[in-house]
PDB file of C-alpha atoms in Angstrom:
ATOM      1  CA  MET A   1       9.451 -22.221  -3.994  1.00  0.00           C
ATOM      2  CA  LYS A   2       6.366 -23.571  -5.757  1.00  0.00           C
ATOM      3  CA  THR A   3       3.280 -21.370  -5.923  1.00  0.00           C
ATOM      4  CA  PHE A   4      -0.154 -22.068  -7.345  1.00  0.00           C
ATOM      5  CA  CYS A   5      -0.640 -18.679  -8.973  1.00  0.00           C
ATOM      6  CA  PRO A   6       2.223 -16.668 -10.500  1.00  0.00           C
ATOM      7  CA  LEU A   7      -0.369 -14.117 -11.642  1.00  0.00           C
ATOM      8  CA  LEU A   8      -0.459 -12.729  -8.075  1.00  0.00           C
ATOM      9  CA  TRP A   9       2.941 -11.258  -8.911  1.00  0.00           C
ATOM     10  CA  GLU A  10       2.695 -10.697 -12.654  1.00  0.00           C
ATOM     11  CA  GLU A  11      -0.797  -9.389 -13.406  1.00  0.00           C
ATOM     12  CA  MET A  12      -3.394  -6.940 -12.053  1.00  0.00           C
ATOM     13  CA  TYR A  13      -6.929  -6.004 -13.039  1.00  0.00           C
ATOM     14  CA  ILE A  14      -8.778  -2.692 -12.586  1.00  0.00           C
ATOM     15  CA  ASN A  15     -12.549  -2.507 -13.080  1.00  0.00           C
ATOM     16  CA  GLU A  16     -14.643   0.452 -14.219  1.00  0.00           C
ATOM     17  CA  LYS A  17     -15.116   1.632 -10.613  1.00  0.00           C
ATOM     18  CA  GLY A  18     -11.373   1.674 -10.032  1.00  0.00           C
ATOM     19  CA  ASP A  19     -11.352  -1.418  -7.813  1.00  0.00           C
ATOM     20  CA  VAL A  20      -8.130  -3.408  -8.156  1.00  0.00           C
ATOM     21  CA  TYR A  21      -7.847  -7.192  -8.167  1.00  0.00           C
ATOM     22  CA  THR A  22      -5.074  -9.537  -9.211  1.00  0.00           C
ATOM     23  CA  CYS A  23      -5.671 -11.777 -12.221  1.00  0.00           C
ATOM     24  CA  CYS A  24      -9.431 -12.208 -11.910  1.00  0.00           C
ATOM     25  CA  HIS A  25     -12.390  -9.832 -11.891  1.00  0.00           C
ATOM     26  CA  GLN A  26     -13.395 -10.760  -8.336  1.00  0.00           C
ATOM     27  CA  PHE A  27     -11.043 -13.342  -6.800  1.00  0.00           C
ATOM     28  CA  PRO A  28      -9.237 -13.792  -4.548  1.00  0.00           C
ATOM     29  CA  GLY A  29     -10.434 -10.398  -3.285  1.00  0.00           C
ATOM     30  CA  LYS A  30     -10.386  -6.617  -3.773  1.00  0.00           C
ATOM     31  CA  LEU A  31      -6.976  -5.091  -3.063  1.00  0.00           C
ATOM     32  CA  GLY A  32      -7.797  -1.384  -3.132  1.00  0.00           C
ATOM     33  CA  ASN A  33      -8.979   1.369  -5.457  1.00  0.00           C
ATOM     34  CA  ILE A  34      -6.847   3.095  -8.078  1.00  0.00           C
ATOM     35  CA  LYS A  35      -8.543   6.438  -7.345  1.00  0.00           C
ATOM     36  CA  LYS A  36      -7.237   6.356  -3.760  1.00  0.00           C
ATOM     37  CA  SER A  37      -3.854   4.610  -4.109  1.00  0.00           C
ATOM     38  CA  THR A  38      -1.267   4.268  -6.837  1.00  0.00           C
ATOM     39  CA  LEU A  39      -0.834   0.889  -8.489  1.00  0.00           C
ATOM     40  CA  LYS A  40       2.654   0.691  -6.985  1.00  0.00           C
ATOM     41  CA  GLU A  41       1.195   1.046  -3.489  1.00  0.00           C
ATOM     42  CA  ILE A  42      -1.506  -1.541  -4.136  1.00  0.00           C
ATOM     43  CA  TYR A  43       0.988  -3.981  -5.652  1.00  0.00           C
ATOM     44  CA  ASN A  44       2.531  -4.695  -2.256  1.00  0.00           C
ATOM     45  CA  SER A  45      -0.561  -4.128  -0.120  1.00  0.00           C
ATOM     46  CA  ARG A  46      -1.104  -6.331   2.940  1.00  0.00           C
ATOM     47  CA  LYS A  47      -3.961  -8.117   1.202  1.00  0.00           C
ATOM     48  CA  LEU A  48      -1.908  -9.044  -1.831  1.00  0.00           C
ATOM     49  CA  GLN A  49       0.970 -10.219   0.344  1.00  0.00           C
ATOM     50  CA  LYS A  50      -1.531 -12.389   2.224  1.00  0.00           C
ATOM     51  CA  TYR A  51      -2.803 -13.973  -1.004  1.00  0.00           C
ATOM     52  CA  ARG A  52       0.759 -14.604  -2.194  1.00  0.00           C
ATOM     53  CA  ARG A  53       1.535 -16.359   1.082  1.00  0.00           C
ATOM     54  CA  GLN A  54      -1.611 -18.474   0.732  1.00  0.00           C
ATOM     55  CA  SER A  55      -0.612 -19.376  -2.825  1.00  0.00           C
ATOM     56  CA  ILE A  56       2.825 -20.564  -1.718  1.00  0.00           C
ATOM     57  CA  GLN A  57       1.276 -22.539   1.130  1.00  0.00           C
ATOM     58  CA  ASN A  58      -1.351 -24.077  -1.191  1.00  0.00           C
ATOM     59  CA  ARG A  59      -4.193 -22.409   0.729  1.00  0.00           C
ATOM     60  CA  LEU A  60      -5.481 -20.063  -1.978  1.00  0.00           C
ATOM     61  CA  LEU A  61      -9.245 -20.631  -2.094  1.00  0.00           C
ATOM     62  CA  CYS A  62      -9.809 -19.615  -5.722  1.00  0.00           C
ATOM     63  CA  ALA A  63      -7.231 -22.185  -6.838  1.00  0.00           C
ATOM     64  CA  HIS A  64      -9.898 -24.896  -6.672  1.00  0.00           C
ATOM     65  CA  PHE A  65     -11.994 -23.415  -9.492  1.00  0.00           C
ATOM     66  CA  CYS A  66      -9.469 -21.377 -11.487  1.00  0.00           C
ATOM     67  CA  THR A  67      -9.862 -21.563 -15.279  1.00  0.00           C
ATOM     68  CA  LEU A  68      -7.189 -18.986 -16.140  1.00  0.00           C
ATOM     69  CA  LEU A  69      -4.115 -21.145 -15.584  1.00  0.00           C
ATOM     70  CA  SER A  70      -3.457 -24.498 -17.227  1.00  0.00           C
ATOM     71  CA  PRO A  71      -2.061 -27.430 -15.194  1.00  0.00           C
ATOM     72  CA  ALA A  72       1.232 -26.984 -17.044  1.00  0.00           C
ATOM     73  CA  GLN A  73       1.445 -23.315 -16.039  1.00  0.00           C
ATOM     74  CA  ARG A  74       0.725 -24.173 -12.411  1.00  0.00           C
ATOM     75  CA  ALA A  75       3.230 -27.009 -12.391  1.00  0.00           C
ATOM     76  CA  LYS A  76       6.182 -24.810 -13.318  1.00  0.00           C
ATOM     77  CA  ALA A  77       5.225 -21.712 -11.299  1.00  0.00           C
ATOM     78  CA  THR A  78       7.735 -20.698  -8.616  1.00  0.00           C
ATOM     79  CA  ARG A  79       7.896 -17.571  -6.416  1.00  0.00           C
ATOM     80  CA  ASP A  80       9.025 -16.991  -2.856  1.00  0.00           C
ATOM     81  CA  ASP A  81       8.974 -13.189  -2.466  1.00  0.00           C
ATOM     82  CA  ILE A  82       5.798 -12.232  -0.595  1.00  0.00           C
ATOM     83  CA  LYS A  83       6.768  -8.570  -0.986  1.00  0.00           C
ATOM     84  CA  ALA A  84       7.864  -8.250  -4.591  1.00  0.00           C
ATOM     85  CA  ASP A  85       9.536  -5.601  -6.674  1.00  0.00           C
ATOM     86  CA  TYR A  86       7.050  -3.647  -8.803  1.00  0.00           C
ATOM     87  CA  THR A  87       9.059  -4.573 -11.902  1.00  0.00           C
ATOM     88  CA  SER A  88       7.596  -8.085 -11.599  1.00  0.00           C
ATOM     89  CA  LEU A  89       4.259  -6.681 -12.754  1.00  0.00           C
ATOM     90  CA  LYS A  90       4.154  -7.395 -16.492  1.00  0.00           C
ATOM     91  CA  ARG A  91       0.503  -7.379 -17.526  1.00  0.00           C
ATOM     92  CA  LEU A  92      -2.355  -5.047 -16.671  1.00  0.00           C
ATOM     93  CA  LYS A  93      -6.045  -5.431 -17.535  1.00  0.00           C
ATOM     94  CA  ILE A  94      -8.242  -2.333 -17.301  1.00  0.00           C
ATOM     95  CA  CYS A  95     -11.974  -1.972 -17.830  1.00  0.00           C
ATOM     96  CA  ILE A  96     -11.978   1.732 -18.728  1.00  0.00           C
ATOM     97  CA  GLY A  97     -15.760   2.014 -18.840  1.00  0.00           C
ATOM     98  CA  THR A  98     -19.061   0.344 -19.621  1.00  0.00           C
ATOM     99  CA  GLY A  99     -20.283   2.515 -22.507  1.00  0.00           C
ATOM    100  CA  CYS A 100     -21.042   0.697 -25.751  1.00  0.00           C
ATOM    101  CA  ASN A 101     -22.491   1.347 -29.191  1.00  0.00           C
ATOM    102  CA  ILE A 102     -24.417  -1.961 -29.308  1.00  0.00           C
ATOM    103  CA  ARG A 103     -26.411  -4.084 -26.846  1.00  0.00           C
ATOM    104  CA  CYS A 104     -25.340  -7.733 -26.680  1.00  0.00           C
ATOM    105  CA  THR A 105     -27.968 -10.144 -25.372  1.00  0.00           C
ATOM    106  CA  MET A 106     -25.753 -11.638 -22.649  1.00  0.00           C
ATOM    107  CA  CYS A 107     -24.043  -8.414 -21.525  1.00  0.00           C
ATOM    108  CA  TRP A 108     -24.588  -7.609 -17.853  1.00  0.00           C
ATOM    109  CA  GLN A 109     -23.208  -4.061 -18.010  1.00  0.00           C
ATOM    110  CA  ASP A 110     -25.414  -0.990 -17.584  1.00  0.00           C
ATOM    111  CA  HIS A 111     -24.914   0.927 -20.830  1.00  0.00           C
ATOM    112  CA  ASP A 112     -27.622   3.471 -20.026  1.00  0.00           C
ATOM    113  CA  HIS A 113     -25.714   4.713 -16.969  1.00  0.00           C
ATOM    114  CA  PRO A 114     -22.110   3.932 -17.919  1.00  0.00           C
ATOM    115  CA  LYS A 115     -19.214   4.230 -15.492  1.00  0.00           C
ATOM    116  CA  VAL A 116     -15.841   5.394 -16.732  1.00  0.00           C
ATOM    117  CA  LEU A 117     -12.283   5.931 -15.451  1.00  0.00           C
ATOM    118  CA  GLU A 118     -10.843   9.316 -16.341  1.00  0.00           C
ATOM    119  CA  THR A 119      -7.665   9.387 -18.403  1.00  0.00           C
ATOM    120  CA  GLU A 120      -5.714  11.883 -16.290  1.00  0.00           C
ATOM    121  CA  MET A 121      -6.355   9.889 -13.115  1.00  0.00           C
ATOM    122  CA  LEU A 122      -5.067   6.721 -14.788  1.00  0.00           C
ATOM    123  CA  ARG A 123      -1.972   8.545 -16.026  1.00  0.00           C
ATOM    124  CA  GLN A 124      -1.189   9.768 -12.524  1.00  0.00           C
ATOM    125  CA  GLN A 125      -1.923   6.543 -10.643  1.00  0.00           C
ATOM    126  CA  ILE A 126      -0.387   3.935 -12.952  1.00  0.00           C
ATOM    127  CA  ASP A 127       3.359   3.672 -13.517  1.00  0.00           C
ATOM    128  CA  LEU A 128       3.833   1.919 -16.878  1.00  0.00           C
ATOM    129  CA  ASP A 129       7.624   1.635 -16.750  1.00  0.00           C
ATOM    130  CA  SER A 130       7.770  -2.124 -16.125  1.00  0.00           C
ATOM    131  CA  VAL A 131       4.495  -3.156 -17.781  1.00  0.00           C
ATOM    132  CA  ASP A 132       4.939  -5.086 -21.036  1.00  0.00           C
ATOM    133  CA  ARG A 133       1.306  -5.538 -22.035  1.00  0.00           C
ATOM    134  CA  ILE A 134      -2.025  -3.918 -21.298  1.00  0.00           C
ATOM    135  CA  ASP A 135      -5.450  -5.351 -22.065  1.00  0.00           C
ATOM    136  CA  ILE A 136      -8.016  -2.550 -22.399  1.00  0.00           C
ATOM    137  CA  GLN A 137     -11.586  -3.668 -21.760  1.00  0.00           C
ATOM    138  CA  GLY A 138     -15.051  -2.140 -21.891  1.00  0.00           C
ATOM    139  CA  GLY A 139     -17.851  -1.667 -22.883  1.00  0.00           C
ATOM    140  CA  GLU A 140     -16.560  -0.972 -26.322  1.00  0.00           C
ATOM    141  CA  PRO A 141     -13.060   0.547 -26.110  1.00  0.00           C
ATOM    142  CA  LEU A 142     -13.362   2.323 -29.463  1.00  0.00           C
ATOM    143  CA  TYR A 143     -16.640   3.924 -28.338  1.00  0.00           C
ATOM    144  CA  ILE A 144     -15.259   5.244 -25.022  1.00  0.00           C
ATOM    145  CA  ARG A 145     -13.223   8.456 -25.336  1.00  0.00           C
ATOM    146  CA  GLN A 146     -11.164   7.731 -22.227  1.00  0.00           C
ATOM    147  CA  ALA A 147     -10.266   4.265 -23.540  1.00  0.00           C
ATOM    148  CA  ARG A 148      -9.067   5.749 -26.814  1.00  0.00           C
ATOM    149  CA  GLU A 149      -7.025   8.348 -24.929  1.00  0.00           C
ATOM    150  CA  PHE A 150      -5.485   5.742 -22.635  1.00  0.00           C
ATOM    151  CA  TYR A 151      -4.601   3.593 -25.648  1.00  0.00           C
ATOM    152  CA  ASP A 152      -2.637   6.525 -27.077  1.00  0.00           C
ATOM    153  CA  HIS A 153      -0.975   7.096 -23.686  1.00  0.00           C
ATOM    154  CA  CYS A 154       0.158   3.454 -23.511  1.00  0.00           C
ATOM    155  CA  ALA A 155       1.365   3.534 -27.114  1.00  0.00           C
ATOM    156  CA  ALA A 156       3.461   6.623 -26.330  1.00  0.00           C
ATOM    157  CA  HIS A 157       5.144   4.598 -23.558  1.00  0.00           C
ATOM    158  CA  ASN A 158       5.850   1.704 -25.953  1.00  0.00           C
ATOM    159  CA  VAL A 159       3.505  -0.629 -24.106  1.00  0.00           C
ATOM    160  CA  SER A 160       1.809  -3.214 -26.306  1.00  0.00           C
ATOM    161  CA  ILE A 161      -1.985  -3.041 -26.041  1.00  0.00           C
ATOM    162  CA  SER A 162      -4.687  -5.626 -26.742  1.00  0.00           C
ATOM    163  CA  PHE A 163      -8.447  -5.259 -26.577  1.00  0.00           C
ATOM    164  CA  LEU A 164     -11.750  -6.911 -27.403  1.00  0.00           C
ATOM    165  CA  THR A 165     -13.963  -4.940 -29.773  1.00  0.00           C
ATOM    166  CA  ASN A 166     -17.296  -5.567 -31.466  1.00  0.00           C
ATOM    167  CA  GLY A 167     -15.631  -4.450 -34.691  1.00  0.00           C
ATOM    168  CA  MET A 168     -18.196  -1.865 -35.768  1.00  0.00           C
ATOM    169  CA  LEU A 169     -15.905   1.145 -35.170  1.00  0.00           C
ATOM    170  CA  LEU A 170     -12.703  -0.390 -36.496  1.00  0.00           C
ATOM    171  CA  ASN A 171     -12.005   2.247 -39.168  1.00  0.00           C
ATOM    172  CA  ASP A 172      -8.768   2.835 -41.095  1.00  0.00           C
ATOM    173  CA  GLU A 173      -7.392   5.223 -38.446  1.00  0.00           C
ATOM    174  CA  TRP A 174      -7.712   2.634 -35.714  1.00  0.00           C
ATOM    175  CA  ILE A 175      -6.610  -0.235 -37.900  1.00  0.00           C
ATOM    176  CA  ASN A 176      -3.348   1.615 -38.514  1.00  0.00           C
ATOM    177  CA  LYS A 177      -2.899   2.263 -34.779  1.00  0.00           C
ATOM    178  CA  VAL A 178      -3.640  -1.338 -33.869  1.00  0.00           C
ATOM    179  CA  ILE A 179      -1.227  -2.682 -36.485  1.00  0.00           C
ATOM    180  CA  LYS A 180       1.538  -0.500 -35.034  1.00  0.00           C
ATOM    181  CA  HIS A 181       0.925  -0.700 -31.284  1.00  0.00           C
ATOM    182  CA  SER A 182      -1.061  -3.870 -30.483  1.00  0.00           C
ATOM    183  CA  HIS A 183       0.094  -7.458 -30.140  1.00  0.00           C
ATOM    184  CA  MET A 184      -3.438  -8.845 -30.283  1.00  0.00           C
ATOM    185  CA  ILE A 185      -6.993  -7.808 -31.078  1.00  0.00           C
ATOM    186  CA  SER A 186     -10.142  -9.889 -30.541  1.00  0.00           C
ATOM    187  CA  ILE A 187     -13.270  -9.262 -32.585  1.00  0.00           C
ATOM    188  CA  SER A 188     -16.553 -10.264 -30.951  1.00  0.00           C
ATOM    189  CA  VAL A 189     -18.401 -12.115 -33.703  1.00  0.00           C
ATOM    190  CA  ASN A 190     -20.530 -14.376 -31.467  1.00  0.00           C
ATOM    191  CA  ALA A 191     -22.066 -16.441 -34.267  1.00  0.00           C
ATOM    192  CA  ALA A 192     -21.426 -18.215 -37.548  1.00  0.00           C
ATOM    193  CA  THR A 193     -24.337 -16.610 -39.402  1.00  0.00           C
ATOM    194  CA  ALA A 194     -25.456 -13.032 -39.958  1.00  0.00           C
ATOM    195  CA  ARG A 195     -28.916 -13.692 -38.521  1.00  0.00           C
ATOM    196  CA  THR A 196     -27.656 -15.067 -35.204  1.00  0.00           C
ATOM    197  CA  HIS A 197     -24.840 -12.537 -34.917  1.00  0.00           C
ATOM    198  CA  GLU A 198     -27.223  -9.602 -35.300  1.00  0.00           C
ATOM    199  CA  MET A 199     -29.673 -11.194 -32.875  1.00  0.00           C
ATOM    200  CA  VAL A 200     -26.980 -11.667 -30.199  1.00  0.00           C
ATOM    201  CA  ASN A 201     -24.968  -8.478 -30.899  1.00  0.00           C
ATOM    202  CA  ARG A 202     -27.994  -6.214 -31.149  1.00  0.00           C
ATOM    203  CA  GLY A 203     -27.160  -3.098 -33.147  1.00  0.00           C
ATOM    204  CA  SER A 204     -24.224  -4.741 -34.908  1.00  0.00           C
ATOM    205  CA  LYS A 205     -24.079  -5.408 -38.661  1.00  0.00           C
ATOM    206  CA  TRP A 206     -22.530  -8.704 -39.765  1.00  0.00           C
ATOM    207  CA  ASP A 207     -21.356  -7.384 -43.131  1.00  0.00           C
ATOM    208  CA  THR A 208     -19.632  -4.398 -41.517  1.00  0.00           C
ATOM    209  CA  VAL A 209     -17.820  -6.535 -38.939  1.00  0.00           C
ATOM    210  CA  ILE A 210     -16.644  -9.116 -41.501  1.00  0.00           C
ATOM    211  CA  SER A 211     -15.559  -6.369 -43.911  1.00  0.00           C
ATOM    212  CA  ASN A 212     -13.574  -4.647 -41.145  1.00  0.00           C
ATOM    213  CA  LEU A 213     -11.948  -7.972 -40.236  1.00  0.00           C
ATOM    214  CA  HIS A 214     -10.793  -8.537 -43.815  1.00  0.00           C
ATOM    215  CA  ASN A 215      -9.556  -4.942 -44.070  1.00  0.00           C
ATOM    216  CA  LEU A 216      -7.601  -5.359 -40.845  1.00  0.00           C
ATOM    217  CA  ARG A 217      -6.040  -8.616 -42.040  1.00  0.00           C
ATOM    218  CA  GLN A 218      -5.078  -7.132 -45.418  1.00  0.00           C
ATOM    219  CA  LYS A 219      -3.462  -4.017 -43.914  1.00  0.00           C
ATOM    220  CA  ARG A 220      -1.728  -6.130 -41.236  1.00  0.00           C
ATOM    221  CA  ASP A 221      -0.183  -8.381 -43.873  1.00  0.00           C
ATOM    222  CA  GLU A 222       0.834  -5.443 -46.067  1.00  0.00           C
ATOM    223  CA  ALA A 223       2.576  -3.782 -43.119  1.00  0.00           C
ATOM    224  CA  GLY A 224       4.341  -6.986 -42.066  1.00  0.00           C
ATOM    225  CA  SER A 225       2.994  -6.538 -38.529  1.00  0.00           C
ATOM    226  CA  ASN A 226       3.096  -9.260 -35.851  1.00  0.00           C
ATOM    227  CA  LEU A 227      -0.442  -8.386 -34.733  1.00  0.00           C
ATOM    228  CA  ARG A 228      -2.467 -11.492 -33.891  1.00  0.00           C
ATOM    229  CA  ILE A 229      -6.146 -11.330 -34.910  1.00  0.00           C
ATOM    230  CA  LEU A 230      -8.773 -13.402 -33.079  1.00  0.00           C
ATOM    231  CA  ALA A 231     -12.453 -14.064 -33.661  1.00  0.00           C
ATOM    232  CA  HIS A 232     -14.159 -14.428 -30.284  1.00  0.00           C
ATOM    233  CA  MET A 233     -17.452 -16.193 -29.652  1.00  0.00           C
ATOM    234  CA  THR A 234     -19.192 -15.927 -26.295  1.00  0.00           C
ATOM    235  CA  ILE A 235     -21.350 -19.044 -26.209  1.00  0.00           C
ATOM    236  CA  ILE A 236     -24.919 -18.630 -25.023  1.00  0.00           C
ATOM    237  CA  ARG A 237     -28.072 -20.663 -25.506  1.00  0.00           C
ATOM    238  CA  GLN A 238     -29.022 -18.719 -28.656  1.00  0.00           C
ATOM    239  CA  ASN A 239     -25.783 -19.485 -30.544  1.00  0.00           C
ATOM    240  CA  VAL A 240     -24.609 -22.769 -29.025  1.00  0.00           C
ATOM    241  CA  LEU A 241     -25.597 -24.806 -32.094  1.00  0.00           C
ATOM    242  CA  GLU A 242     -23.320 -22.708 -34.302  1.00  0.00           C
ATOM    243  CA  ILE A 243     -20.077 -23.687 -32.540  1.00  0.00           C
ATOM    244  CA  PRO A 244     -19.064 -26.303 -35.163  1.00  0.00           C
ATOM    245  CA  GLN A 245     -19.720 -23.916 -38.047  1.00  0.00           C
ATOM    246  CA  PHE A 246     -17.855 -21.139 -36.223  1.00  0.00           C
ATOM    247  CA  ILE A 247     -14.813 -23.422 -35.959  1.00  0.00           C
ATOM    248  CA  SER A 248     -14.929 -24.252 -39.666  1.00  0.00           C
ATOM    249  CA  MET A 249     -15.114 -20.550 -40.627  1.00  0.00           C
ATOM    250  CA  ILE A 250     -11.729 -19.542 -39.223  1.00  0.00           C
ATOM    251  CA  ASP A 251     -10.368 -18.770 -42.707  1.00  0.00           C
ATOM    252  CA  ASP A 252     -13.605 -17.070 -43.805  1.00  0.00           C
ATOM    253  CA  PHE A 253     -13.172 -14.709 -40.865  1.00  0.00           C
ATOM    254  CA  ALA A 254      -9.563 -13.995 -41.990  1.00  0.00           C
ATOM    255  CA  VAL A 255      -8.263 -14.465 -38.439  1.00  0.00           C
ATOM    256  CA  ASP A 256      -5.289 -16.227 -36.903  1.00  0.00           C
ATOM    257  CA  GLU A 257      -7.221 -17.881 -34.104  1.00  0.00           C
ATOM    258  CA  VAL A 258     -10.724 -18.657 -32.926  1.00  0.00           C
ATOM    259  CA  LYS A 259     -11.416 -18.338 -29.213  1.00  0.00           C
ATOM    260  CA  PHE A 260     -14.444 -19.001 -27.007  1.00  0.00           C
ATOM    261  CA  GLY A 261     -15.983 -17.705 -23.818  1.00  0.00           C
ATOM    262  CA  PHE A 262     -19.340 -18.652 -22.355  1.00  0.00           C
ATOM    263  CA  ASP A 263     -22.184 -17.334 -20.267  1.00  0.00           C
ATOM    264  CA  PRO A 264     -21.981 -19.084 -16.839  1.00  0.00           C
ATOM    265  CA  ARG A 265     -25.635 -20.116 -17.201  1.00  0.00           C
ATOM    266  CA  LEU A 266     -24.750 -22.245 -20.208  1.00  0.00           C
ATOM    267  CA  LYS A 267     -23.168 -24.959 -18.062  1.00  0.00           C
ATOM    268  CA  LEU A 268     -26.508 -25.639 -16.391  1.00  0.00           C
ATOM    269  CA  TYR A 269     -28.328 -25.514 -19.746  1.00  0.00           C
ATOM    270  CA  LEU A 270     -26.059 -28.193 -21.214  1.00  0.00           C
ATOM    271  CA  LEU A 271     -26.331 -30.271 -18.052  1.00  0.00           C
ATOM    272  CA  LEU A 272     -30.127 -30.248 -18.397  1.00  0.00           C
ATOM    273  CA  HIS A 273     -29.901 -31.167 -22.103  1.00  0.00           C
ATOM    274  CA  PRO A 274     -27.494 -34.136 -22.250  1.00  0.00           C
ATOM    275  CA  ALA A 275     -28.681 -35.313 -25.679  1.00  0.00           C
ATOM    276  CA  LEU A 276     -27.965 -31.902 -27.169  1.00  0.00           C
ATOM    277  CA  ARG A 277     -24.525 -31.804 -25.571  1.00  0.00           C
ATOM    278  CA  LYS A 278     -23.709 -35.285 -26.877  1.00  0.00           C
ATOM    279  CA  LYS A 279     -24.743 -34.377 -30.423  1.00  0.00           C
ATOM    280  CA  LEU A 280     -22.912 -31.058 -30.253  1.00  0.00           C
ATOM    281  CA  LYS A 281     -19.782 -32.781 -28.976  1.00  0.00           C
ATOM    282  CA  GLN A 282     -19.807 -35.075 -31.998  1.00  0.00           C
ATOM    283  CA  GLN A 283     -20.254 -32.117 -34.345  1.00  0.00           C
ATOM    284  CA  VAL A 284     -17.433 -30.178 -32.675  1.00  0.00           C
ATOM    285  CA  ARG A 285     -15.092 -33.154 -33.017  1.00  0.00           C
ATOM    286  CA  LYS A 286     -15.957 -33.469 -36.709  1.00  0.00           C
ATOM    287  CA  ALA A 287     -15.433 -29.750 -37.285  1.00  0.00           C
ATOM    288  CA  MET A 288     -12.032 -29.923 -35.584  1.00  0.00           C
ATOM    289  CA  GLU A 289     -11.022 -32.927 -37.701  1.00  0.00           C
ATOM    290  CA  ASN A 290     -12.051 -31.155 -40.904  1.00  0.00           C
ATOM    291  CA  THR A 291     -10.308 -27.868 -40.070  1.00  0.00           C
ATOM    292  CA  PRO A 292      -6.705 -27.568 -41.302  1.00  0.00           C
ATOM    293  CA  ASP A 293      -4.277 -26.282 -38.652  1.00  0.00           C
ATOM    294  CA  ASN A 294      -6.882 -26.819 -35.939  1.00  0.00           C
ATOM    295  CA  HIS A 295      -4.292 -25.819 -33.344  1.00  0.00           C
ATOM    296  CA  ARG A 296      -5.521 -22.317 -34.201  1.00  0.00           C
ATOM    297  CA  ILE A 297      -8.750 -23.154 -32.349  1.00  0.00           C
ATOM    298  CA  ASP A 298      -8.535 -22.366 -28.636  1.00  0.00           C
ATOM    299  CA  THR A 299     -10.510 -25.235 -27.101  1.00  0.00           C
ATOM    300  CA  SER A 300      -9.937 -24.456 -23.419  1.00  0.00           C
ATOM    301  CA  ARG A 301     -13.491 -23.196 -22.785  1.00  0.00           C
ATOM    302  CA  LEU A 302     -15.009 -25.993 -24.888  1.00  0.00           C
ATOM    303  CA  ARG A 303     -13.254 -28.477 -22.603  1.00  0.00           C
ATOM    304  CA  ILE A 304     -14.730 -26.818 -19.545  1.00  0.00           C
ATOM    305  CA  LEU A 305     -18.181 -27.208 -21.149  1.00  0.00           C
ATOM    306  CA  LYS A 306     -17.310 -30.871 -21.911  1.00  0.00           C
ATOM    307  CA  LEU A 307     -17.831 -30.344 -25.617  1.00  0.00           C
ATOM    308  CA  ILE A 308     -14.385 -31.779 -26.311  1.00  0.00           C
TER     309      ILE A 308
END
C-alpha cells in the first residue's frame, strides 16, 4: 500500500529534552519522552500509529511542506502495517545536548544553560539491536561528554554513527574513531573565506578547521575507510554571497561532498531582494558548470531557495 512517508516506520528523532518525534524535529507531532518510555514502547505508540494511518490515507498534514523526502522517494514508498515490528526502525537521530565550544551567529540554542541527555539513561531506554545508523547531534558532539560516551556505546554495538561537527576538536584520537566507526561526518565550514567563517562561527579558527579536514582526509585514505566527508554550509544573510565560491572549493576542502542548509529567515530575505537572487543564481550556475564532478554538490536546499 502506498504511503507518503516511509520515515514514520524507519526513522526516529530525540531532542535534548528527551522528546521523541519521527523524522522531523517537530512534525508531525511529539510521540513521547525517552526518559519516561523506552524507544520500543514509543515506536508503536497510539500517536505514531495514527500518523502512519494518515500517511497511508494521504492525510498527513506535514506532507504538504516536507523537504526531507524527494518526489522519487515518495513515489516508491509502500507500507501497510500501522503497528510495525521494531526491527523496521533503521535510523535514529539524537540531539545529546546543546553545549558547544563556539557561538555561531545563526544558532538558536542556549549554550549558557545547556541541556543534556545522560548516557546511562540512553543506554537503558534505547535498544540498538535493529538500528543500522545513528546521527548524533548537538551542540558540538565532541564538546559534550555524554555525546562522546554515547558514540563509544554505539560503536561497541557495531552501529555506524554520523555527526555534524564544527571541526575544532577533531584531533587524531577522534579522527581514528571516526574512520573506524562512522559512515559519514559533516564539517560545519559555513563560508568560503576565513574572514566570513570566523565571523559566522564565532570562536572558530579557519586554519584549524581546514587543517583538521585535510588530516581527516589523509588518514581516511591511508586506512582505506569508506567514511564519507562533507563540508556543510548553513546559508545566512552574512554568507549568502559566498555560495558560488564555496561550491568551487570542494577540492580545496578535501571533502567528498558539499551540502547546504539555510536559516528559515533567508527565504524572505531573498524574496525581498530579487535582483540579488537573480545575480546569485547566475553565479551558482556558472560555479556548477566549472566544477568537475558537480554531482558531488548537494543542490536540494539551493533548489528550495530557487538559486538553481
